[in-house]
Amino acid sequence: MIANPTEFLTADSGVIGLQDYALDGFFDETIGPNGEPRASSRRLIERIERMTYAELVSRQHAAERALLHLGITFQVYSDAQGTEKIFPFDIIPRVMDAAEWRHIERGLKQRICALNLFIHDIYHDQRILKENVVPPELILSARSYRAACAGLNPPHNIWCHIVGTDLVRDRDGTMYVLEDNLRCPSGVSYVIENRRIMKSTFPSLFQNVPIRSVSDYPGRLLDTLLHLAPAGIQNPQAVVLTPGVFNSAYFEHSFLAQQMGVELVEGRDLVVHDGHVHMRTTRGFERVDVIYRRVDDDFLDPDVFRPDSMLGVPGLMEVYKAGRVALANAPGTGVADDKVVYAYVPAMIKFYLGEDAILPNVPTYLCWREEDLAYVCDHIEKLVVKPANESGGYGMLVGPAASSSECQAFAEKVKQNPRNYIAQPTLALSRAPVIANGRLEGRHVDLRPYILYGKDIFVLPGGLTRVALRKGSLVVNSSQGGGSKDTWVLAESPSNGDATAC
Amino acid sequence: MLSRVAESIYWMCRYIERADNVARLITVNLNFILDQPAGQSEQWEPLVNITADDEWFRKKYGAPDRLAVLNFLTCDREYANSIISCLRNARENARSVREVISMEMWECLNRFYLEVNQAVGSGPEALFSSQDFLAAIRHYGTLFAGCLDTTMSREEPWYFGRLGQLIERADKTSRSLDVKYFHLLPSVQDVGTPLDENQWASLLRSASALLMYRQKHGRIIPNKVVEFLILDPNFPRAMLHCITRAEEYLHAISGAPMGTYSNAAEQRTGQIRAELAYTSAADILRGGLHEFLDRFQFKLNRVGDAIHEIYFALQPAGAR
């Protein structure tokens, strides 16, 4: 029923050494180009080097058992039996030093700020379209553009309250933004639980390493939500809205509700009457003021969006428009995480903030441009081609890993619907060591930090490091055989000044 | 608490209790057959009759022979009240309320399901080569009831769970008595013979009631067995006991004082409780045991309906 992802590990009594650790020409997060641990990881590696492989494997198993008992599992959609799997976890943490984190934090705050201004603009004056910084036809043709949201004014004009931004590092060490997730980014529960499990199965690693805490996330999330409550309400009530137990992120929905101490509701628990949203309780109806919805726009309100939705609440949008309930994230934010729109984020930052982007984008070919399309079709075997509006790594082509007939077939698909595709050069994603085959081996990783936009913008010091556990694979999504690692952000040393200044 | 959560806990407990009781009903029938005089054909129809799903059965299986009935009641994933379906439903309900129930309950239920799910794969013939399977189900059922009692605060979630359990249990105890009604003795003269007595003892045993019965009444006397399983106030599987507790928990939920009622569920439960508390086994037998049980099951269903309307299916006036 439940797969054990490390059955392939074989216990061995040899001491772990890095002498035969191969960098293979990639940037490694933990080990420097000279084969020595990077400064931020030195203490960690010293401790690991003192252990035997068998010891490491037994800690790895202990961590996995803990995940299973806690029921930290996800469901795989394509699997007919609805198999539950634990999210594979590697116990060697990935460490980020304070200075680099400061840079990332600044870059993310800048980016979220600009994206929020963009979404507000799109549903109001559309200045950025009128001045042709972003081609209007691109936005109005985006599947995630919601005409129903035009003219809406969410509380404090904040649209994207909870964001998860995917970052990747290339061979030369530059950190790029790969993707903005402005709808319902998931994974933050793993960040918190991974840390907790690491602390209980591997306490010795934490000694004397100044690691910034991630455990206050649920409290900050609750503050962010309550900040949105309609004015003048005593003790506003927030809830988490889930599509239900069959959703792949159900564990996270249940976890966040439990950690915040709020109700976890489904669409059928909510009802609109007397101009408010209420939940059905055994003591009658109770008013709901803020909904952290983990249901896509399309399914939120059958009266306004998809009429066949069983997951939403009829009449919800009416109440929302009247300002009597707040939704996080606001409906319509998806327009800014379309992968074609992504290409314009640096231009947005310039347009709204007058600044250069601190974190660069990955160079992106937009297939709707004729010259880009021609280039993509000619070089498809070297590129990663992605649909503009899918997530989870579904429906994409990794050129270098595909056969030439697969590439040709994909090129045909792109030609039929160029607006729906973008292409990017295949990045040499950085790697980090994982436990495999009796030793430490490098595997490709990315990083998803989580950002909360409430009274101010908060970047959780850490994030989800996803790792492609299959050797050579570049796809880190959990639905495609990816796992995760605990991510340590080191605290500033006192001489570096204020850690949270932006 | 959320209505949906209350409903899921209620049904989670009902389904576990149902799986446990279906195993008990099968046990009764198996024991009846073992006690039969040689040369008599096995009676499996009573088990189908008491489910009230006999039409569904006949359409799929035709004649009620041993393997068909055992498959229907244990392994049939299409039949909603088979043991495996009950456990699957209980687990699905539990999955949706994991932030409310205790870790121990979830683990117990999860293992119950996983083990039975694996076992039923071998089919009814292998499964019933001994009574180990049925014993294992009763064991897990008891374990689950223990988890419910020892790990949950006496607050709404527990009350709703207990309500589901008690209502299901009262219904199934009444149906096990019906097995005796449907199970024809070879002739009228057999009433009161050792064969008849054996059957009543089997019935008690399957309700885990034989020892407690003997402590109270000693010899097996049909009137007394009827009295014990229906009217005993203290035996936990007796119908009166179940109804009395259910009434208490309904009042704990609403806060209405006992002896009054604040909604239809309390009213109907109170009526059933009063009827059972102020009748006698002789009265019941005079009016016909089967008819009495039939009426009881009908009234109990109406209690379930009322709980549903009051607590689970709340609708605003004039709402869509």
XYZ file of N, CA and C in Angstrom, chain A residues 1 69-70 75 84 245-246 250 264 266 268-269 279-285 303 314, chain B residues 1-4 6 91-92 95-96 98-99 103 114 156 160 253 311 314-316 320:
126
model
N 0.837 -1.202 0.000
C 0.000 0.000 0.000
C 0.868 1.247 0.000
N 4.282 7.319 10.013
C 3.394 7.274 11.176
C 2.613 8.560 11.327
N 3.253 9.671 11.005
C 2.532 10.944 11.073
C 1.529 11.058 9.939
N -1.038 11.752 -2.516
C -1.649 10.800 -3.433
C -1.190 11.082 -4.853
N -1.157 5.892 -1.689
C -0.566 6.939 -0.872
C 0.924 6.679 -0.767
N -10.461 15.071 0.764
C -9.432 14.073 1.047
C -8.747 13.529 -0.193
N -9.376 13.673 -1.356
C -8.759 13.092 -2.540
C -7.727 14.016 -3.171
N -3.921 17.169 0.486
C -4.850 17.147 1.623
C -4.123 17.159 2.960
N -10.983 23.149 9.252
C -10.719 22.743 7.873
C -12.079 22.472 7.241
N -14.791 22.011 3.748
C -14.973 21.725 2.330
C -16.084 22.646 1.826
N -18.918 22.047 0.726
C -20.266 21.709 1.195
C -20.500 22.101 2.654
N -19.442 22.492 3.375
C -19.632 22.957 4.752
C -20.052 24.414 4.793
N -20.590 28.669 8.052
C -20.338 27.228 8.008
C -21.403 26.506 8.831
N -21.710 25.302 8.383
C -22.712 24.497 9.070
C -22.059 23.813 10.260
N -22.532 24.106 11.450
C -21.982 23.416 12.608
C -23.130 22.741 13.352
N -22.787 21.922 14.308
C -23.811 21.214 15.080
C -24.578 22.184 15.971
N -24.096 23.427 16.080
C -24.817 24.443 16.858
C -25.436 25.496 15.946
N -25.590 25.164 14.683
C -26.195 26.122 13.757
C -25.131 26.782 12.893
N -25.489 27.904 12.274
C -24.569 28.549 11.344
C -23.601 29.466 12.067
N -21.540 29.758 -9.496
C -22.359 30.823 -10.086
C -21.542 31.718 -11.009
N -21.721 28.230 -3.903
C -22.505 29.137 -4.745
C -22.749 30.466 -4.021
N -18.855 22.097 16.550
C -18.036 21.470 15.516
C -18.763 21.475 14.180
N -17.988 21.328 13.105
C -18.591 21.312 11.773
C -19.562 20.138 11.634
N -20.677 20.391 10.982
C -21.662 19.328 10.756
C -21.054 18.151 10.003
N -20.241 18.477 8.985
C -19.660 17.397 8.192
C -18.740 16.525 9.040
N -18.943 16.088 12.302
C -19.801 15.297 13.185
C -20.363 14.092 12.423
N -12.964 4.005 6.866
C -11.647 4.600 6.689
C -11.741 5.908 5.904
N -12.581 5.921 4.880
C -12.739 7.166 4.118
C -13.271 8.277 5.018
N -10.428 9.421 7.277
C -9.427 10.240 6.588
C -9.834 11.707 6.536
N -11.120 11.950 6.471
C -11.573 13.335 6.344
C -11.677 14.043 7.691
N -9.185 13.459 10.275
C -7.991 13.069 11.019
C -7.520 14.134 11.974
N -7.835 15.402 11.706
C -7.384 16.436 12.633
C -8.254 16.460 13.883
N -4.843 9.855 17.225
C -3.894 9.085 16.423
C -4.136 7.582 16.597
N -6.550 -2.429 6.421
C -5.489 -3.001 5.585
C -5.451 -4.516 5.715
N -18.159 16.871 21.965
C -19.013 16.546 20.818
C -18.500 15.418 19.920
N -20.859 12.106 19.223
C -21.377 11.707 17.907
C -20.873 10.321 17.518
N -25.310 16.507 24.040
C -24.993 17.376 22.899
C -25.837 18.643 22.941
N -28.556 17.796 12.856
C -27.138 18.109 13.051
C -26.295 18.099 11.781
N -28.014 20.803 7.929
C -28.544 22.115 8.252
C -28.771 22.953 6.984
N -29.973 23.486 6.839
C -30.250 24.346 5.681
C -30.784 25.685 6.168
N -30.258 26.787 5.644
C -30.818 28.078 6.028
C -32.215 28.218 5.447
N -30.562 28.194 -1.087
C -30.499 27.287 -2.219
C -29.993 25.933 -1.783
